[in-house]
Amino acid sequence: MLAQIIQNLPQVLIDGLTLGVVYAVVAIGYTMVYGILELINFAHGDVFMTGAFIGATVLFLMLGMGFLAAMPALIVFLIVIVVAGIATGLLGVGIERVAYRPLRRKNAPKLIALITSIGISFVLEDAVRFIAELKTGNYIVTAPSMFNHKFTLDIHHIMPFFDNATFQSSFLLVLAVTIVMLVSLDLFVNKTKWGMAMRAVAQDRDTASLMTINVNRVISVTFFIGSALGGATGVLFMIQYGTIDPYIGFILGIKAFTAAVLGGIGNIRGAMFGGIMLGLLEMFAAANLSLITHGAMGAEYKDVFAFIILILVLIFKPEGLFGKAVVEKV
Amino acid sequence: MTILSALFDKFAQSKKNQVILFIAYVVLTGLGLFLLPDSTIAFLLLLFSILILYYLKFNLRVKWVTGIVILAIIVPFIASHSDSYQTYMEVGTLVGIYCAMALGLNIVVGFAGLLDLGFIAFFAVGAYSYAIFASGQAAKFMPFGHYPLPGGTFWIFIIIGALVASLFGILLGIPVLRVRGDYLAIVTLGFGEIIRILLNNMDHPLNITNGSMGIASIKPPNFFGITIGNSSQFYYIALGIFLVVIYVVRKLEDSKLGRSWKAVRDNEIAAQAMGIPLVKTKLAAFAIGASFSGMMGVVFAAKQMFVDATSFTYLESTMVLVMVILGGMGSVPGVILGAAVVIILRTQVLTNISDWLSQMSTDYGIEIPAALSPEKMQLLIFGLLLIIFALYRTQGLIPHKNRKVDVELLKKESAAAALDREKVTSGGADS
């Protein structure tokens, strides 16, 4: 049994890493908003989904105008991801304006903000479903395939106890783009003036506003960045997995939130680490669960697995792996 | 116009006139339903009389008796003349089921302030506990006993369903309640999904729930030899349980436990400092809320005669939440109204509008795309309702009222008590 698990480890690592970086970038959106507003933005998973659909729309438009044949695929891809990122970034800012800012002004309890975010997520899901169904007759959209050149990693030749692993070229693209996004975000938060303002607002909103920081604008910028990253990841998801539907955002959003909690909520590097770890764990579970339990539990339990991790982390280490424990003061 | 409305106000102020007006309304709408038996609007107007009754200035007992007479006798009697009798009663049953569930969630969210996004899991647990034993399913894994159990056990299963669901509530509560406020929402969501996935996959290695095939041919309940098979009979079961639930909730609301829930909701730390046992109070909220849901789950399984995991999705959990938010968190009459509005909207109004739209497009050739059909727009409609109510009317349709305490009376009583005590102690000193 152990030999079998080791055998398919390279494939599990590749698949897990692909999924993990997607979780990581979406988790950043949760963690940034939570760090500043102490609010679980339920709608973030659906912003991710909207990004995927906007990306698909732009891609189909460009396909229709013949751009795809005229230009290298990489440039088309860059245009798509930038357009989708900006659009979802603006969407995020809009959501904050409409749904969260009025509540903040009224000093409403947190429960109410959570409920509006659930409402926003419903509205986004249905609006996207409606538009997709109106235009194509079916809300499940299959993206035109790009970057589907298959590679085989001939690892069996070097280390005979491993099986060979295969991946598409889109895997490399996903990995490269997410790493660029993660590194530039890290630089932005830690090195620039806006990043410093963001960290200040996260620490203490009132004091930050006394230090001439425009808190509302910082919150808008945070929503823009978080949502733009989420939307761009949606495009990556579409290219990697091919089919999208309006309901992908819900489960993926919860898992990304799990990743954020795992890494310590409010901690950006923690969210990156948590996402990659959750992706690896989940793929490992999907590949080996039925092997370990002798067929009693199959890959369909992989979602249960993610939720159990979430519950365990929240019970035993609610501050996450990298977070600092917060003592609640009266 | 203003003179007329002023006149009406003056007229409606007096109690006698209110009685006359109310009876006139009931008779009128009843007659309307009698003459136009297929008109949903007439049916809804008749139900609306309950809401009017709530706002009238009668004493409480009269209101209750009138309400029960309308719901238990007048509505079924008039509806029985209609061709869509079973449809109306089905709606009535569903309203009863969801009202009880919403009242259960109201205890958790409205009274205790714990946001539970996996509430439907308890409903599922109740439904499956009856479904497994009242069908051939139990024979597949139970080594003893004869299954399916006879329909008469349904009545016992209502209690068993409540107990099993509250057990699950406590099981969920013990680990989860150590989690801070807003994490609770996402953990309960995860719990709801776990239950759903488990129910969907527990057909191997041991076939307990029959997996995604669901459990079919569940035995209908049996009441002293009468088989309860159609909605008009289930309506009375749902109504009965619903009345019990209202009674329990009203008793609980002003009890010591109810007041501790509200204290925990308003300020957890202050409540703890006042000596309220946090974990016990929260667990009680989970357990009691879940038990209502479990009872109605049993009724649901018996009514549908078929259960599978697709009836217990996240959407259903949030639908119950919408009922609570729409009606008003913590307000018992509000939540009942919210549940009724949501169910009637879902099962009657939206389908009717959809039918009407498709009728329009065939009759007049107006092209209305299928994607626009309001039946499919449920997520959008309920999402918007959630946002609008959370932003602009947080207290809901009928805001909750705390019981008013007459301060003067209390002062007088405590003074009298103090006087008594003084007498006793001084009397003791004399002898």
mmCIF file of C-alpha atoms in Angstrom, chain B residues 2-169:
data_model
loop_
_atom_site.group_PDB
_atom_site.id
_atom_site.type_symbol
_atom_site.label_atom_id
_atom_site.label_comp_id
_atom_site.label_asym_id
_atom_site.label_seq_id
_atom_site.Cartn_x
_atom_site.Cartn_y
_atom_site.Cartn_z
ATOM 1 C CA THR B 2 -58.575 62.235 3.970
ATOM 2 C CA ILE B 3 -62.000 62.666 5.499
ATOM 3 C CA LEU B 4 -62.884 59.161 4.482
ATOM 4 C CA SER B 5 -59.724 57.656 5.952
ATOM 5 C CA ALA B 6 -60.190 59.664 9.156
ATOM 6 C CA LEU B 7 -63.729 58.370 9.352
ATOM 7 C CA PHE B 8 -62.457 54.846 8.826
ATOM 8 C CA ASP B 9 -59.855 55.292 11.568
ATOM 9 C CA LYS B 10 -62.490 56.461 13.967
ATOM 10 C CA PHE B 11 -64.723 53.583 13.004
ATOM 11 C CA ALA B 12 -61.939 51.025 13.388
ATOM 12 C CA GLN B 13 -60.930 52.307 16.804
ATOM 13 C CA SER B 14 -63.866 50.747 18.582
ATOM 14 C CA LYS B 15 -63.647 47.083 19.452
ATOM 15 C CA LYS B 16 -67.117 46.193 18.264
ATOM 16 C CA ASN B 17 -66.463 47.643 14.852
ATOM 17 C CA GLN B 18 -63.177 45.765 14.643
ATOM 18 C CA VAL B 19 -65.001 42.505 15.242
ATOM 19 C CA ILE B 20 -67.533 43.343 12.561
ATOM 20 C CA LEU B 21 -64.871 44.353 10.079
ATOM 21 C CA PHE B 22 -62.785 41.256 10.749
ATOM 22 C CA ILE B 23 -65.714 38.872 10.388
ATOM 23 C CA ALA B 24 -66.745 40.696 7.240
ATOM 24 C CA TYR B 25 -63.225 40.267 5.847
ATOM 25 C CA VAL B 26 -63.140 36.534 6.627
ATOM 26 C CA VAL B 27 -66.586 35.981 5.167
ATOM 27 C CA LEU B 28 -65.757 38.016 2.087
ATOM 28 C CA THR B 29 -62.473 36.260 1.333
ATOM 29 C CA GLY B 30 -63.991 32.905 2.231
ATOM 30 C CA LEU B 31 -66.821 33.576 -0.174
ATOM 31 C CA GLY B 32 -64.282 34.681 -2.732
ATOM 32 C CA LEU B 33 -62.437 31.380 -2.465
ATOM 33 C CA PHE B 34 -65.743 29.516 -2.510
ATOM 34 C CA LEU B 35 -66.864 31.186 -5.720
ATOM 35 C CA LEU B 36 -63.494 31.284 -7.430
ATOM 36 C CA PRO B 37 -62.082 27.979 -6.183
ATOM 37 C CA ASP B 38 -58.982 28.047 -8.386
ATOM 38 C CA SER B 39 -57.902 31.565 -7.534
ATOM 39 C CA THR B 40 -54.675 31.546 -5.566
ATOM 40 C CA ILE B 41 -55.214 35.188 -4.693
ATOM 41 C CA ALA B 42 -58.453 34.405 -2.855
ATOM 42 C CA PHE B 43 -56.671 31.677 -0.913
ATOM 43 C CA LEU B 44 -53.830 34.020 0.032
ATOM 44 C CA LEU B 45 -56.277 36.754 1.070
ATOM 45 C CA LEU B 46 -58.012 34.293 3.349
ATOM 46 C CA LEU B 47 -54.689 33.403 4.950
ATOM 47 C CA PHE B 48 -53.932 37.113 5.283
ATOM 48 C CA SER B 49 -56.752 37.321 7.829
ATOM 49 C CA ILE B 50 -54.385 35.707 10.365
ATOM 50 C CA LEU B 51 -52.046 38.683 10.054
ATOM 51 C CA ILE B 52 -54.935 41.111 10.506
ATOM 52 C CA LEU B 53 -55.989 39.142 13.553
ATOM 53 C CA TYR B 54 -52.503 39.634 15.002
ATOM 54 C CA TYR B 55 -52.882 43.409 14.868
ATOM 55 C CA LEU B 56 -56.397 43.568 16.317
ATOM 56 C CA LYS B 57 -56.911 44.682 19.893
ATOM 57 C CA PHE B 58 -58.581 41.583 21.306
ATOM 58 C CA ASN B 59 -57.432 39.761 24.327
ATOM 59 C CA LEU B 60 -54.878 37.070 23.708
ATOM 60 C CA ARG B 61 -57.062 34.002 24.278
ATOM 61 C CA VAL B 62 -59.756 35.152 21.882
ATOM 62 C CA LYS B 63 -57.120 35.780 19.232
ATOM 63 C CA TRP B 64 -55.674 32.318 19.633
ATOM 64 C CA VAL B 65 -59.042 30.592 19.472
ATOM 65 C CA THR B 66 -60.081 32.602 16.417
ATOM 66 C CA GLY B 67 -56.779 31.899 14.693
ATOM 67 C CA ILE B 68 -57.009 28.168 15.317
ATOM 68 C CA VAL B 69 -60.638 28.063 14.171
ATOM 69 C CA ILE B 70 -59.730 29.841 10.939
ATOM 70 C CA LEU B 71 -56.718 27.628 10.231
ATOM 71 C CA ALA B 72 -58.138 24.313 11.349
ATOM 72 C CA ILE B 73 -61.747 24.567 10.201
ATOM 73 C CA ILE B 74 -62.568 27.463 7.909
ATOM 74 C CA VAL B 75 -59.595 27.301 5.542
ATOM 75 C CA PRO B 76 -59.649 23.504 4.952
ATOM 76 C CA PHE B 77 -63.442 23.495 4.658
ATOM 77 C CA ILE B 78 -63.616 26.187 2.015
ATOM 78 C CA ALA B 79 -60.559 24.899 0.176
ATOM 79 C CA SER B 80 -62.040 21.397 0.014
ATOM 80 C CA HIS B 81 -64.548 22.633 -2.586
ATOM 81 C CA SER B 82 -61.748 23.531 -4.912
ATOM 82 C CA ASP B 83 -60.064 21.313 -7.493
ATOM 83 C CA SER B 84 -56.695 22.384 -6.181
ATOM 84 C CA TYR B 85 -57.604 21.354 -2.620
ATOM 85 C CA GLN B 86 -54.512 19.153 -2.227
ATOM 86 C CA THR B 87 -52.240 21.867 -3.629
ATOM 87 C CA TYR B 88 -53.558 24.399 -1.147
ATOM 88 C CA MET B 89 -53.165 21.973 1.721
ATOM 89 C CA GLU B 90 -49.704 21.058 0.526
ATOM 90 C CA VAL B 91 -48.747 24.720 0.707
ATOM 91 C CA GLY B 92 -50.301 24.870 4.156
ATOM 92 C CA THR B 93 -48.299 21.842 5.294
ATOM 93 C CA LEU B 94 -45.071 23.264 3.932
ATOM 94 C CA VAL B 95 -45.735 26.581 5.649
ATOM 95 C CA GLY B 96 -46.262 24.716 8.919
ATOM 96 C CA ILE B 97 -43.079 22.701 8.484
ATOM 97 C CA TYR B 98 -40.936 25.705 7.607
ATOM 98 C CA CYS B 99 -42.505 27.905 10.289
ATOM 99 C CA ALA B 100 -41.435 25.410 12.931
ATOM 100 C CA MET B 101 -37.946 25.243 11.432
ATOM 101 C CA ALA B 102 -37.650 29.000 11.210
ATOM 102 C CA LEU B 103 -38.744 29.253 14.851
ATOM 103 C CA GLY B 104 -35.978 26.773 15.687
ATOM 104 C CA LEU B 105 -33.382 28.796 13.807
ATOM 105 C CA ASN B 106 -34.792 31.915 15.413
ATOM 106 C CA ILE B 107 -33.773 30.521 18.782
ATOM 107 C CA VAL B 108 -30.211 30.008 17.550
ATOM 108 C CA VAL B 109 -29.803 33.182 15.474
ATOM 109 C CA GLY B 110 -32.398 35.540 16.883
ATOM 110 C CA PHE B 111 -32.265 34.794 20.586
ATOM 111 C CA ALA B 112 -28.739 33.475 21.106
ATOM 112 C CA GLY B 113 -27.046 35.404 18.274
ATOM 113 C CA LEU B 114 -25.198 32.386 16.845
ATOM 114 C CA LEU B 115 -25.255 32.408 13.034
ATOM 115 C CA ASP B 116 -25.929 28.841 11.894
ATOM 116 C CA LEU B 117 -25.569 28.272 8.143
ATOM 117 C CA GLY B 118 -26.002 24.504 8.251
ATOM 118 C CA PHE B 119 -29.358 24.378 9.936
ATOM 119 C CA ILE B 120 -30.929 22.103 7.340
ATOM 120 C CA ALA B 121 -28.647 19.292 8.551
ATOM 121 C CA PHE B 122 -30.896 18.748 11.571
ATOM 122 C CA PHE B 123 -33.932 18.590 9.315
ATOM 123 C CA ALA B 124 -32.081 15.986 7.256
ATOM 124 C CA VAL B 125 -31.218 13.968 10.350
ATOM 125 C CA GLY B 126 -34.867 13.929 11.427
ATOM 126 C CA ALA B 127 -36.068 12.997 7.949
ATOM 127 C CA TYR B 128 -33.578 10.173 7.545
ATOM 128 C CA SER B 129 -34.240 8.762 11.004
ATOM 129 C CA TYR B 130 -37.857 8.092 10.031
ATOM 130 C CA ALA B 131 -37.079 7.202 6.429
ATOM 131 C CA ILE B 132 -34.582 4.486 7.301
ATOM 132 C CA PHE B 133 -36.808 2.654 9.752
ATOM 133 C CA ALA B 134 -40.133 3.096 7.995
ATOM 134 C CA SER B 135 -38.857 1.606 4.757
ATOM 135 C CA GLY B 136 -37.006 -1.540 3.827
ATOM 136 C CA GLN B 137 -33.742 0.291 4.192
ATOM 137 C CA ALA B 138 -33.147 -0.669 7.835
ATOM 138 C CA ALA B 139 -33.269 -4.371 6.960
ATOM 139 C CA LYS B 140 -30.113 -3.869 4.893
ATOM 140 C CA PHE B 141 -27.889 -3.214 7.882
ATOM 141 C CA MET B 142 -29.842 -4.012 11.052
ATOM 142 C CA PRO B 143 -29.277 -7.584 12.218
ATOM 143 C CA PHE B 144 -32.543 -7.779 14.167
ATOM 144 C CA GLY B 145 -36.133 -6.592 13.948
ATOM 145 C CA HIS B 146 -38.687 -6.527 11.124
ATOM 146 C CA TYR B 147 -38.668 -3.581 8.770
ATOM 147 C CA PRO B 148 -40.383 -1.471 7.641
ATOM 148 C CA LEU B 149 -41.907 -0.579 10.980
ATOM 149 C CA PRO B 150 -45.706 -0.113 10.949
ATOM 150 C CA GLY B 151 -47.106 3.364 10.273
ATOM 151 C CA GLY B 152 -48.275 3.736 13.859
ATOM 152 C CA THR B 153 -44.684 4.261 15.000
ATOM 153 C CA PHE B 154 -44.709 7.614 13.203
ATOM 154 C CA TRP B 155 -45.934 9.322 16.378
ATOM 155 C CA ILE B 156 -43.059 7.912 18.398
ATOM 156 C CA PHE B 157 -40.665 8.873 15.640
ATOM 157 C CA ILE B 158 -41.672 12.523 15.933
ATOM 158 C CA ILE B 159 -40.156 12.438 19.399
ATOM 159 C CA ILE B 160 -37.220 10.264 18.318
ATOM 160 C CA GLY B 161 -36.523 12.674 15.440
ATOM 161 C CA ALA B 162 -36.484 15.571 17.876
ATOM 162 C CA LEU B 163 -34.138 13.728 20.216
ATOM 163 C CA VAL B 164 -31.729 12.597 17.493
ATOM 164 C CA ALA B 165 -31.612 16.084 15.995
ATOM 165 C CA SER B 166 -30.939 17.699 19.363
ATOM 166 C CA LEU B 167 -28.226 15.116 19.963
ATOM 167 C CA PHE B 168 -26.622 16.213 16.699
ATOM 168 C CA GLY B 169 -27.073 19.813 17.787
#
